[in-house]
Every structure is written in structure tokens, then in C-alpha cells.
XYZ file of C-alpha atoms in Angstrom:
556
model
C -1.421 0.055 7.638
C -4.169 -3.006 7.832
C -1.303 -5.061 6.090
C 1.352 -4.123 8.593
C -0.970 -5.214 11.257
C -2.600 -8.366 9.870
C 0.502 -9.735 8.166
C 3.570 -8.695 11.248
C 6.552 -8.208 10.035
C 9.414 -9.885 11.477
C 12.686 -7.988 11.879
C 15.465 -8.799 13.026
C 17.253 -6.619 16.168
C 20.844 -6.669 14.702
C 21.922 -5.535 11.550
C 24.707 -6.765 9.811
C 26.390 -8.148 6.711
C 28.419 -11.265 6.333
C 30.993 -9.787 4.176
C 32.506 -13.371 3.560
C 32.200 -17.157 4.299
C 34.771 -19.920 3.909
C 33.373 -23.301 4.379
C 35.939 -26.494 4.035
C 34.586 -30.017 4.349
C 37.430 -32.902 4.960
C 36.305 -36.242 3.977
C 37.458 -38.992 6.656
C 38.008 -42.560 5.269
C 35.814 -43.521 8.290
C 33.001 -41.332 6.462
C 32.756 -38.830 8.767
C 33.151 -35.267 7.404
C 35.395 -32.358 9.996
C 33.900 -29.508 8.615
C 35.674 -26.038 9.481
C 34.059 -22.821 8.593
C 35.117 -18.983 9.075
C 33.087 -16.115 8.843
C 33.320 -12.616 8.789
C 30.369 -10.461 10.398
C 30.106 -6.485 9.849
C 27.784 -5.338 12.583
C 26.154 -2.340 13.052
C 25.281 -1.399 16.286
C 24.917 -3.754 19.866
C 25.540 -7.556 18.976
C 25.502 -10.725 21.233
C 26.720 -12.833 19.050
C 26.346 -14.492 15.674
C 23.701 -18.120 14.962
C 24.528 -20.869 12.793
C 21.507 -23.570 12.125
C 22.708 -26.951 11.100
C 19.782 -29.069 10.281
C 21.571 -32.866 9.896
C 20.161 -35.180 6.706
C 18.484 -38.162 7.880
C 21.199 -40.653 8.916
C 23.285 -38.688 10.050
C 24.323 -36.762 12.912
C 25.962 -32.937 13.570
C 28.507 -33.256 16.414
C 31.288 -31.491 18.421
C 30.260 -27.436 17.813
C 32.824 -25.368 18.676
C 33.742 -21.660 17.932
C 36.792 -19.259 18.371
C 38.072 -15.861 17.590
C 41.724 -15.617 16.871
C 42.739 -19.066 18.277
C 39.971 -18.005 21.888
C 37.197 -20.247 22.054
C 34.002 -18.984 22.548
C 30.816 -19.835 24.168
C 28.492 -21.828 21.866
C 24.864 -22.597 23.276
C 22.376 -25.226 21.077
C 19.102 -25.035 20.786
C 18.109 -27.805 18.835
C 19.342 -26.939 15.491
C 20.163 -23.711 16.446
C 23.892 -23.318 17.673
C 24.469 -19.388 19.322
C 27.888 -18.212 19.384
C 28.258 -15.370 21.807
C 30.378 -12.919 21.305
C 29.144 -9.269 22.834
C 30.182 -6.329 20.936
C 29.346 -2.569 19.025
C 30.040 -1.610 15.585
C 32.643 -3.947 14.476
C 33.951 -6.763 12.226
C 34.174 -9.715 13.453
C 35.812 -13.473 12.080
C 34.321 -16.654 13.863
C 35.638 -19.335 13.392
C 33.312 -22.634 13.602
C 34.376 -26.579 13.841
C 32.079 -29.641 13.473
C 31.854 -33.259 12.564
C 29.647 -34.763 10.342
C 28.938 -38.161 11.576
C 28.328 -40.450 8.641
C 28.229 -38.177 5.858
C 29.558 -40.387 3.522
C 27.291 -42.616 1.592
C 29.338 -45.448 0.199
C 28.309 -47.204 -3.043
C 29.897 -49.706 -5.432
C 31.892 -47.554 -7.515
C 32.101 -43.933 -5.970
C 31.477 -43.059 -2.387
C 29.314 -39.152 -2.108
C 29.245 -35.984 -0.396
C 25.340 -34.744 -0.838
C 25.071 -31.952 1.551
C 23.258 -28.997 1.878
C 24.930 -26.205 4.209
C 22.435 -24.225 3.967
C 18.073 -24.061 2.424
C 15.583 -21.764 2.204
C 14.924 -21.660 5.882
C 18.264 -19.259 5.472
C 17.397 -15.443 6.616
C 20.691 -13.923 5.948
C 22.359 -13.022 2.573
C 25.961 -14.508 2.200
C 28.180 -11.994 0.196
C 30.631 -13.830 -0.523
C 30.139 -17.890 -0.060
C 33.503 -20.340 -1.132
C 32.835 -24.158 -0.199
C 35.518 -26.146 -0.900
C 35.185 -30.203 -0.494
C 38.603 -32.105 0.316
C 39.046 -36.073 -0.422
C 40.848 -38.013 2.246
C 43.912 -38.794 -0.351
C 44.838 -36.518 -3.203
C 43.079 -37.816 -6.457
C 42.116 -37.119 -10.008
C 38.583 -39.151 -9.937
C 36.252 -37.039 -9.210
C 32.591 -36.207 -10.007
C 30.886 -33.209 -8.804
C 27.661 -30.982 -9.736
C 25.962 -27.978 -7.908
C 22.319 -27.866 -7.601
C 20.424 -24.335 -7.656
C 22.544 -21.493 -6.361
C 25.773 -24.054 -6.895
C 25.145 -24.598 -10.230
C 28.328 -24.117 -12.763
C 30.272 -22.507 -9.969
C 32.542 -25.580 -9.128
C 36.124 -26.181 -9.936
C 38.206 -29.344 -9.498
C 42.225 -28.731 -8.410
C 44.741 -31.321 -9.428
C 44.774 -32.873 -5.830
C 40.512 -33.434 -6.284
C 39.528 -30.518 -3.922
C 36.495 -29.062 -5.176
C 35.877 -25.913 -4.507
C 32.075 -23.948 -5.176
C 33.012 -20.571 -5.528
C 29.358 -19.250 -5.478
C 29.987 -15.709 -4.509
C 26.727 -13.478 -3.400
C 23.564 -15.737 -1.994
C 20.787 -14.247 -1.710
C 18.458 -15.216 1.895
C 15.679 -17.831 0.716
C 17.611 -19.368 -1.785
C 19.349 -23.067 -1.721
C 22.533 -24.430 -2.692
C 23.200 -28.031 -2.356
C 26.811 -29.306 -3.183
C 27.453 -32.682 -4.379
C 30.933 -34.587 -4.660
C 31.786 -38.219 -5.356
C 35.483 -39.957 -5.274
C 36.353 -43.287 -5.769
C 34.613 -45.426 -3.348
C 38.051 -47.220 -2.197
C 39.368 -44.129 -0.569
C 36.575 -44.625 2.275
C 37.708 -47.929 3.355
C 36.624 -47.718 7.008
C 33.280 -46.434 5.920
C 29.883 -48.500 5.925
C 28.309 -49.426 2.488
C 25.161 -47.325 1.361
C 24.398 -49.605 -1.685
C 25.863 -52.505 -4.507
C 24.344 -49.066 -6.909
C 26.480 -47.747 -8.694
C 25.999 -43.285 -9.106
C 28.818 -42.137 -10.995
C 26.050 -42.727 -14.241
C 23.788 -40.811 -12.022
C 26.045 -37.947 -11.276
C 26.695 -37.560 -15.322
C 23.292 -37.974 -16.244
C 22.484 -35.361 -13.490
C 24.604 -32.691 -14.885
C 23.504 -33.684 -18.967
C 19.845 -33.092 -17.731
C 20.908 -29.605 -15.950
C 22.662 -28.455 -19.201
C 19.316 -30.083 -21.574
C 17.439 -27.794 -19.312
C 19.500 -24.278 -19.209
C 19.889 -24.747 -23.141
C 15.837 -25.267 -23.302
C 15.313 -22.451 -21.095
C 17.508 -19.918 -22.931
C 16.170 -21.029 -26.219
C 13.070 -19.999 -24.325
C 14.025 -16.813 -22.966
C 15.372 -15.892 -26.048
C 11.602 -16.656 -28.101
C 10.074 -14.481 -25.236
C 12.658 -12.088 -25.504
C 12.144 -11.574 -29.290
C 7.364 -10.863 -28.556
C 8.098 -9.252 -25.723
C 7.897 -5.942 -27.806
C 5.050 -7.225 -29.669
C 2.772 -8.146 -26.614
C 3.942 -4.897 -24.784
C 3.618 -2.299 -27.338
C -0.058 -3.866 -28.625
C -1.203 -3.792 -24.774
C -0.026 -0.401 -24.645
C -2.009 0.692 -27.711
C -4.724 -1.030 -26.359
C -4.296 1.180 -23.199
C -3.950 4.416 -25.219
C -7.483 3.285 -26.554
C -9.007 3.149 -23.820
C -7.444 6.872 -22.454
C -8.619 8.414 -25.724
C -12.555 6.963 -25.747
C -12.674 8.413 -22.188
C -10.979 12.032 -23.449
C -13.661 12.241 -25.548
C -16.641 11.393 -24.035
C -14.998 14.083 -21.662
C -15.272 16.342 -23.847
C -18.484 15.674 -25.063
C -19.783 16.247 -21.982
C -17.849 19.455 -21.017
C -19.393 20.998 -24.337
C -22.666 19.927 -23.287
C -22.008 21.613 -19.780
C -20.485 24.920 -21.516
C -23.756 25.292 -23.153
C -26.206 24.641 -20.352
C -24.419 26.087 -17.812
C -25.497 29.359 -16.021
C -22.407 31.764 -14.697
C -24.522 32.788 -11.136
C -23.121 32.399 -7.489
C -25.551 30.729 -5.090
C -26.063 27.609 -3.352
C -26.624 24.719 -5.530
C -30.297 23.229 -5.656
C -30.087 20.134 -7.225
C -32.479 17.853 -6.134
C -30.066 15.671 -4.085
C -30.238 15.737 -0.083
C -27.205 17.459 1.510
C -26.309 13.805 2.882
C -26.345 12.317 -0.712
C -24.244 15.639 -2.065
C -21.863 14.873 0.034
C -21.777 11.120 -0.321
C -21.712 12.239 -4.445
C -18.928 14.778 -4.118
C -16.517 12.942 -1.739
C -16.892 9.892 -4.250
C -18.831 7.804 -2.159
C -16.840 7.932 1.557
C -19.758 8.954 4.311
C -17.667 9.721 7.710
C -18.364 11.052 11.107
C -18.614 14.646 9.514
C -20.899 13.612 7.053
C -23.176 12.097 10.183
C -22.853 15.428 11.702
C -23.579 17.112 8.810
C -26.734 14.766 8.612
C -27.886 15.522 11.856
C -27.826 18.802 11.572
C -29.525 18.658 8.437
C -32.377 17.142 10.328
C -32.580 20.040 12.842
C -32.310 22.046 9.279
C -35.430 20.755 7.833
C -37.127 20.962 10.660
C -37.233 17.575 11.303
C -35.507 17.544 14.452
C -35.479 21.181 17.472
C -32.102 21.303 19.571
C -33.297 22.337 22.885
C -29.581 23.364 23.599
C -26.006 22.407 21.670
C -26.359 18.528 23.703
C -29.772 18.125 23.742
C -31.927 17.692 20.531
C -35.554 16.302 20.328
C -37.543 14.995 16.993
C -40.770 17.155 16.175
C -41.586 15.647 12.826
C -40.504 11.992 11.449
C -42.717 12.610 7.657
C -39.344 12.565 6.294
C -38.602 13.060 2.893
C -36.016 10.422 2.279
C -35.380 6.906 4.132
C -31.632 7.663 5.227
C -33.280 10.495 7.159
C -35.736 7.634 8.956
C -32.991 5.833 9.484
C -31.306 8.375 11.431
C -34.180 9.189 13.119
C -34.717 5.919 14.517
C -30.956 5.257 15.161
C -30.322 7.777 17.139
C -33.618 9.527 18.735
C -34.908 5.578 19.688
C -31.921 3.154 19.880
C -29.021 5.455 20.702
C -31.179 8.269 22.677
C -35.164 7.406 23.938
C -38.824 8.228 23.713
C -37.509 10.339 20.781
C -34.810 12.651 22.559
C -30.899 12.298 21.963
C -28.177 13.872 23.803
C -24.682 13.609 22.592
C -23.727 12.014 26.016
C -25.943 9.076 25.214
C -23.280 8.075 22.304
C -20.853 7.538 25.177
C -22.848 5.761 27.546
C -24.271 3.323 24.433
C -20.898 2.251 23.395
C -19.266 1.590 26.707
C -21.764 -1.641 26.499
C -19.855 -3.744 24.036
C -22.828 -5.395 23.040
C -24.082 -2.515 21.420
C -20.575 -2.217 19.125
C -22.134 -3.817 16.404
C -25.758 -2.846 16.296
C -24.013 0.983 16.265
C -21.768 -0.176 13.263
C -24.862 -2.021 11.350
C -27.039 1.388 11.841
C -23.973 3.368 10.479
C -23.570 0.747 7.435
C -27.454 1.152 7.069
C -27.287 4.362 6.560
C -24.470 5.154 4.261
C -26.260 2.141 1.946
C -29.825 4.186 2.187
C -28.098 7.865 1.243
C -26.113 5.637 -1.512
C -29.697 4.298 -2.898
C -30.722 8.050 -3.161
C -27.515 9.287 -5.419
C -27.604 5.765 -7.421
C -31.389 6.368 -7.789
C -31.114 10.012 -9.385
C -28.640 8.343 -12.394
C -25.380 10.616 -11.947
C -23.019 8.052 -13.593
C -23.479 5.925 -17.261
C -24.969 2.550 -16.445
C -21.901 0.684 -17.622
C -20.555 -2.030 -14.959
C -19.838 -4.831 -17.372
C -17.989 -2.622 -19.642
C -15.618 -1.571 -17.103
C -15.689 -5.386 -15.085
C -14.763 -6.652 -18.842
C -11.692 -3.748 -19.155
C -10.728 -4.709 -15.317
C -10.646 -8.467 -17.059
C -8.773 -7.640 -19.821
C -5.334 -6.954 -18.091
C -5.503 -10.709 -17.022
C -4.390 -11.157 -20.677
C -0.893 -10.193 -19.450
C -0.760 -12.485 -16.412
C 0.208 -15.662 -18.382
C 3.318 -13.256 -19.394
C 3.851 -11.615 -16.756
C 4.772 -15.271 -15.182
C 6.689 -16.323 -17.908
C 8.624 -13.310 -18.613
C 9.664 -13.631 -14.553
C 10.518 -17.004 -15.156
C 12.818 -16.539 -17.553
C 14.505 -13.523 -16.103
C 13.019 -10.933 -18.224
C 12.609 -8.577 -15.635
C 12.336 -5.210 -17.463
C 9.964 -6.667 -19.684
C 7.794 -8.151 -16.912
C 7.756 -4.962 -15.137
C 6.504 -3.157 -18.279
C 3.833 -6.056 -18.324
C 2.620 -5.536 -14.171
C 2.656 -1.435 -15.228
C 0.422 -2.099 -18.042
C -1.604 -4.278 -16.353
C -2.313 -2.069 -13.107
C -2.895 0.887 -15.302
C -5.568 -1.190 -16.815
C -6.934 -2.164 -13.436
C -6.613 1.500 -12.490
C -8.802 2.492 -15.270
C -11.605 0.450 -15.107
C -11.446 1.383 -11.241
C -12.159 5.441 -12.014
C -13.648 5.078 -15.568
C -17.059 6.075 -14.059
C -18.670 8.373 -16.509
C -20.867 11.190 -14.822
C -24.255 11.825 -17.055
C -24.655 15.309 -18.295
C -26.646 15.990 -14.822
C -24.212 14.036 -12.689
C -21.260 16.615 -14.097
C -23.530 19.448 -13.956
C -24.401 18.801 -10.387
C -20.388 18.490 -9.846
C -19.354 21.349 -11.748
C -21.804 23.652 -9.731
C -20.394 22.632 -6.403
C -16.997 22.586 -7.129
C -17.843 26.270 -8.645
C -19.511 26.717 -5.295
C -16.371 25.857 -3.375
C -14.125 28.630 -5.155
C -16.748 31.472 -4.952
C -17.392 31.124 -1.355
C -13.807 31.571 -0.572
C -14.359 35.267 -1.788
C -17.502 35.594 -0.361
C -17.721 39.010 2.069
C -19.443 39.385 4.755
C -22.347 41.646 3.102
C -23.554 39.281 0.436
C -23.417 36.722 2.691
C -25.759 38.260 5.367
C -28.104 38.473 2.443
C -28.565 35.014 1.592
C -31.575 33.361 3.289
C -31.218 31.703 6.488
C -31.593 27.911 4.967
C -29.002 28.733 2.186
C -26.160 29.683 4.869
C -27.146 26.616 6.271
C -26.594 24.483 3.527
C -23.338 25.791 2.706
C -22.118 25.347 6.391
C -24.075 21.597 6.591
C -22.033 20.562 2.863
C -18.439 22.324 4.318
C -18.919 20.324 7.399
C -19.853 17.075 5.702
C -16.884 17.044 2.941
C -14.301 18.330 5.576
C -13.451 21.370 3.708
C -11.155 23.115 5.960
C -11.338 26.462 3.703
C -15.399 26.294 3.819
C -15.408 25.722 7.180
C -13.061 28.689 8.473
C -14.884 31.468 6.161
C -18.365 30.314 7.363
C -16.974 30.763 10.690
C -15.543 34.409 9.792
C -18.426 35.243 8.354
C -21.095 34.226 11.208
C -18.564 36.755 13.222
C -19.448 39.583 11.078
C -23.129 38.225 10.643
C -24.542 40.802 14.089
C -23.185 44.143 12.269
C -25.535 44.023 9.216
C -29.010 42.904 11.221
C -29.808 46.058 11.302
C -30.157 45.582 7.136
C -31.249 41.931 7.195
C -34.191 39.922 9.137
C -31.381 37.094 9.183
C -29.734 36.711 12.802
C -26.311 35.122 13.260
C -27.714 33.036 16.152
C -28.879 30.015 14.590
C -25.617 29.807 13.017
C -23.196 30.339 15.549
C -25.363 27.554 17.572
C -24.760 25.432 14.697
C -21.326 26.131 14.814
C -21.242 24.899 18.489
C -23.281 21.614 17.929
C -20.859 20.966 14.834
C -17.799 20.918 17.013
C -18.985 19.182 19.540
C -21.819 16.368 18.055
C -18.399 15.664 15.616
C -16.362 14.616 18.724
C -18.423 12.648 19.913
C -19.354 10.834 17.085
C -15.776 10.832 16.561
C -15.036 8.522 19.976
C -18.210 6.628 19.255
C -17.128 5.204 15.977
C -13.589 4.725 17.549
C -14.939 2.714 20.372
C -17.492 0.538 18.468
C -14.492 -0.225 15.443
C -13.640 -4.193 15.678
C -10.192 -4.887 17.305
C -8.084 -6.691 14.879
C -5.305 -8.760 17.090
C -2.097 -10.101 15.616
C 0.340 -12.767 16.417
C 3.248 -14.305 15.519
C 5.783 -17.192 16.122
C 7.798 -19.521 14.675
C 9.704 -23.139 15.069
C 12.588 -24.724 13.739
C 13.365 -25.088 10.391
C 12.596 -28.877 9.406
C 15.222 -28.595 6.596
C 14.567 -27.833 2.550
C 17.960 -29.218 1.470
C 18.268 -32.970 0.237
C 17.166 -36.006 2.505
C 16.097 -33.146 4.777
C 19.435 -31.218 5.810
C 20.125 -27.666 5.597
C 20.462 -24.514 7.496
C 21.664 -21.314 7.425
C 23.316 -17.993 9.084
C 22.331 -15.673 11.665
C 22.971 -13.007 14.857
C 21.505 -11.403 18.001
């Protein structure tokens, strides 16, 4: 969702296909190029019309747009190199027809006289589906030298009268196409010279280099087509490596926990503060639950009296841990004052945007402090570099991964980017819990399945502190199912007092500060969040096509 909002995304309103596009070029003797094109738009839904850009090469100059449908002319509106053909209309096919000139599109040299145009570059946003360009001489003839460069490459064919015609079927958006045809230079008699240069050599050695280069790059693709395997299937072992080390240390340490492990239902005591359980078990994400948990751990320990389920006042700061200072201070002296904090004071803080980002430093503070505390008591195997140096080790498939794309081995380069993000992916969760780290887990994700069966009765005899804690660490992880039994259960809490000291008060007040301190903690953190703002625009293509022409299709 961040990506969608820092990087916009922009669509176009109409969708459609150009099913087909005809594009004829008649050389003039004068040099000057009439240039008729057709094309045939499926839309689907409202249109307004379809766009051509015509970006002109320098030297030369795009003149005389005009457009019609079945012999009617149409209205055609330019924006600089943007020509818009209107033509309103729902769910239909349409065939536009498009006229131009070319001024001085010729260039003239000693011995041939070329057509070097691109129709359309990579500033092009629509697919063509089925693109024919066909380039007519001014007189039938049978000199003629011709080459297409990129997507027009190998797709041109010569007829006896010299028409040339690029039959270059599907074109993807992005891509570029330029078309190049020479004729003898005397048929352009009324033309102005470009040069004493002769180009037919040029031309030639043009399309000997092309065909050096295909050859070189299949002999290429076909030497990374034969190690593909090799590189993939040794990566993959390498992978499988790495899976089975991890299976069984995993296993190592579940035998360990089989043997120490005691088969008893109560409420874990492991030597962690509720905050850092719950910063342990929900893999290191502290949220607004887990800072209402917090605070009413404080009120818990004693630390903190609520004087009602909005008002709560600090009787004792000799903490036991510095996340619990923290707190403290954040919210009994910065947020709240003289030691008192009422959930109301969240909202009147943050309406003062000046206090967005001391409220978002505190909160940062915080969750760093209760991280200190679970990184202190040594849950996980000290082994960073190990994984930073498996992470590291996938960049041994980049150099392929490029190469295989380049050379259109795309199943194989796939395979490669798999590989490598499984690798990535690894070292990413490979964090090995200790023997106490997955004891401590194991007991509170045992914890979590008992107290779904827990009944009322055994419940009402667990101390007061215990029901507590099981409420605080439900509350903190979000655990819907926790949650909803400790509230059944402080409903059936009042019928066994009479066989218990315990009361149900305490804990149906907690359940009333829960619900509301989460709230509004909730807004607080929403207010305080920075705003990211987008924007987006764009200009005129400039032209990627030679000597800076090009183009491209379009509609509204």
C-alpha cells in the first residue's frame, strides 16, 4: 500500500485495443513524405476519441493533420505533439483514418537518397496488435536498400515495384521500431542535397553488424542455455542445505524441550516482563494494544492506581525495568502532569502538531527499551553474520539472473529470482531460539490452547495477579480467542466468591480501561503518523527515435 501511494500509478480512463494499424509512407521527389495511416480501435466503454503523438526529427517538420471515418472528416485538435481526434462513442470498433505530410523527410546523398523515420519510441503507451508499415518510392524501382532497427528488425520485405513493407505484427508499449529505406538518389530530383556521402556502404554494413551481433548473441544464449542446469540445480542443493541444517538444529532443540518440559496448566513465569512477552511472541511488532497492555501492567504492579477507567495516577516510579520509566515519564509527565494521566489528555496533546513527533520518538523509545530487555535475556543464537553472509550469498545468482534475461532465457531466470528470494527469505526467519527462548515459546503457545478450555471454576481459583496476566498478554498480542473467554469468564467470576477471596471487580474494571485506553491510543497514534503526500505529472515526450523523432498511439 506505501508503494501505491509513494510511486502513483498512472492509468489510463479508456480501455481499448488497437486491433490493427496500417501505416503507408509515399516518397515525393520534392522530399516530402504524404503519410496515410488507418487504424482500428476496440473500445470498451465511454470514448472521446483516439491520440496520435508525432514527435518530428530535427529538420523537419509534421504538417497538414487530418482525420476521417468512412470518407467524414473529423475534428483533430494539437497540442504540441499531441494531435486528438475526437470521435465520442460506447463500446465499439472504430477505423480512423489519419493524413499528414512530412516536410523534408528525405535526406538526399550522393548515391541513395533515405527514409530514417521513427513512427513511433518508447514514449509509446499503447500496444499495437497488429503494426504493417509499408514505404513507397516516388517511381517503381528495383534499387533498394532497407533495414529495421529494434522491433523492425528482419520483418521487412521488398515487392518488385520497391515498396517496402515492415510487417512487424504485435508491439509491445515501451518498445521502438525505427524503419529505414534508401532508393536511388536520382528519383528525388526536386529534393535538397543532405551530403557528397555516400550511405548505401553504410546501410550494408548496418545490417552485416546486426546479423554479427544476433549470431554472437545466440551463440551466447545457447552457452547459457547449456549451465543453466548446472548453476540452477547446484544453487538449489545449496538451498536444500541450508533447509536441512535448520531441520535439525530444530530438532535438537525440540528433544531438548521434550525432556525439560513440565505438562502443567498455569500462567507462564518466565522472567520476561509482560511488555517484552509480548514484544517476544508477536516477533518483535509492539502496537497500540501492546501500549495498553503496558499500561495496565503498570496499574498491575502497582506501579500506577486508576482512580476511575479515565483517570490513573503514579504511586511508585522504583520500577523494575527502564521501558516501564519510560512510560512513566511519557505519559504521567509529558502526555498527562504532576504525575496524573487521563486518557483525554492523549487527545488534547496531539491536536498540537508540534507534539506529533515528540509522541512518535517516546513510542519508538519505548519499543527499543522493551526490545533491550528480550535481546538482553538471550532468546535467539547470536548468529547475525551467519545469516547477513546466507542473505549475501543469493547475490551469486544476480550476475545470471541478468544474463539469462538478456538473452531471453526466461524460465531459467525465473528459476534463478525463485532461488534467490528463497535464499533471502531464509536468512530473513533463520533466527534460532536458544533452548530457553523455545521453552519460553512453547509454554505460551501451550498457554494459548489451554485457556480456550478453561471453565469458569478453575479460573476463579487462580490468584488475582495471574488472571491479570493472562488478560494483560491476550490484550497485548490481539488474541481475539483470549480476549472473548477472559471476558466470559469475568461474567461468571461473582457466582463462585462465595468459594474464593478473588472478586471479579478489578477485572471487569480492567476490562473497561482496556477498551477504552486502546481507542484512544488508537486515534493518538493515527493523528501523530507523518502524512506522506504524492504527486504526479508529466510533459511531452522529447522523442527516443533517431535524430529525435518518434511518437506513438493513444485515446480518451
Amino acid at each position: 500500500m506505501l508503494a501505491f501511494m509513494i510511486f502513483p500509478i498512472i492509468s489510463l480512463a479508456v480501455e481499448y485495443d488497437i486491433e490493427k494499424t496500417d501505416i503507408h509512407a509515399y516518397l515525393q521527389s520534392d522530399g516530402n513524405i504524404q503519410v496515410e495511416e488507418t487504424h482500428t480501435y476496440a473500445f470498451d466503454g465511454d470514448f472521446n476519441g483516439i491520440t496520435r503523438t508525432l514527435i518530428a526529427k530535427k529538420g523537419t517538420e509534421i504538417q497538414d493533420m487530418k482525420a476521417t471515418e468512412n470518407g467524414k472528416a473529423l475534428n483533430v485538435e494539437q497540442e504540441d505533439n499531441l494531435y486528438k481526434v475526437h470521435r465520442k462513442g460506447t463500446d465499439e470498433t472504430v477505423t480512423i483514418d489519419l493524413t499528414y505530410t512530412i516536410i523534408n523527410g528525405v535526406e538526399v546523398y550522393a548515391d541513395m537518397a533515405q527514409f530514417y523515420w521513427p513512427f513511433f519510441d518508447q514514449s509509446n503507451e499503447s500496444d499495437y496488435n497488429n503494426l504493417n508499415i509499408y514505404i513507397h518510392p516516388p517511381k517503381p524501382t528495383r534499387d533498394v536498400e532497407f533495414i529495421g532497427y529494434d522491433s523492425a528488425w528482419d520483418t521487412g520485405k521488398v515487392d518488385k515495384d520497391g515498396v517496402v513493407h515492415f510487417a512487424m505484427g504485435h508491439v509491445s508499449s515501451g518498445e521502438k521500431g525505427d524503419v529505414r529505406v534508401a532508393y536511388d538518389s536520382s528519383l528525388f530530383t526536386g529534393a535538397s542535397s543532405a551530403g557528397d556521402k555516400s550511405i548505401r556502404q553504410e546501410i550494408l554494413s548496418d545490417i552485416e553488424k546486426k546479423e554479427a551481433e544476433i549470431a554472437a548473441f545466440n551463440k551466447r544464449k545457447e552457452l547459457f542455455h547449456r549451465i543453466a542446469p548446472f548453476v540452477i540445480v547446484g544453487f538449489a542443493l545449496y538451498l536444500l542445505s541450508l533447509m536441512m541444517r535448520r531441520s535439525q538444529y530444530k530438532r535438537q532443540i525440540k528433544s531438548e524441550l521434550e525432556r525439560q518440559f513440565v505438562d502443567s496448566f498455569f500462567v507462564p513465569k518466565t522472567g520476561l516482563s509482560m511488555p517484552a512477552t509480548i514484544q517476544y511472541m508477536n516477533n518483535g511488532v509492539l502496537d497500540t494494544h501492546a501500549l495498553t497492555a503496558a499500561l495496565l501492567d503498570l496499574v498491575r504492579k502497582g506501579y500506577v492506581k486508576e482512580n476511575d477507567q479515565e483517570t490513573f495516577v503514579v504511586v511508585n516510579r522504583k520500577t523494575d525495568h527502564e521501558h516501564e520509566q519510560i512510560l512513566l515519564t511519557w505519559l504521567f509527565d509529558i502526555i498527562g502532569k504532576n504525575g496524573t494521566f487521563r486518557l483525554t489528555d492523549l487527545e488534547t496533546y496531539t491536536k498540537n502538531k508540534n507534539n506529533h513527533e515528540s509522541y512518535q520518538k517516546y513510542f519508538a523509545n519505548w519499543k527499543k527499551s522493551v526490545k533491550r530487555e528480550v535481546d538482553a535475556k538471550e532468546l535467539y543464537e547470536k548468529r547475525d553474520n551467519t545469516r547477513m553472509t546466507v542473505g549475501l550469498s543469493s547475490l551469486i545468482l544476480l550476475p545470471f539472473i541478468i544474463l539469462f534475461g538478456i538473452h531471453e532465457l526466461y524460465g531459467w531466470m525465473l528459476a534463478a529470482i525463485v532461488l534467490a528470494g528463497y535464499v533471502i527469505v531464509f536468512a530473513i526467519i533463520d533466527k534460532r531460539k536458544t533452548v530457553e527462548g523455545a521453552n519460553i515459546k512453547a509454554q505460551w503457545e501451550r498457554f494459548e490452547v489451554k485457556f480456550a478450555d478453561l471453565v469458569p471454576t478453575e479460573w476463579n481459583e487462580w490468584l488475582d495477579d495471574d488472571q491479570k496476566r493472562a488478560f494483560i498478554y491476550g490484550l497485548g498480542r490481539n488474541n481475539h480467542t483470549i480476549q472473548k473467554k477472559s471476558k466470559t469468564l469475568m461474567e461468571h467470576v461473582p457466582q463462585y466468591n462465595q468459594l474464593n477471596h478473588n472478586s471479579g471487580t478489578n477485572m471487569l474494571l480492567f476490562l473497561m480501561i482496556a477498551s477504552s485506553a486502546h481507542t484512544h491510543f488508537d486515534k493518538a497514534e493515527a493523528a501523530t503518523m507523518p502524512n506522506i503526500s504524492t504527486g504526479s505529472g508529466g510533459t511531452p515526450g522529447a522523442g527516443g527515435g533517431v535524430g529525435g523523432g518518434g511518437g506513438g498511439s493513444g485515446a480518451f
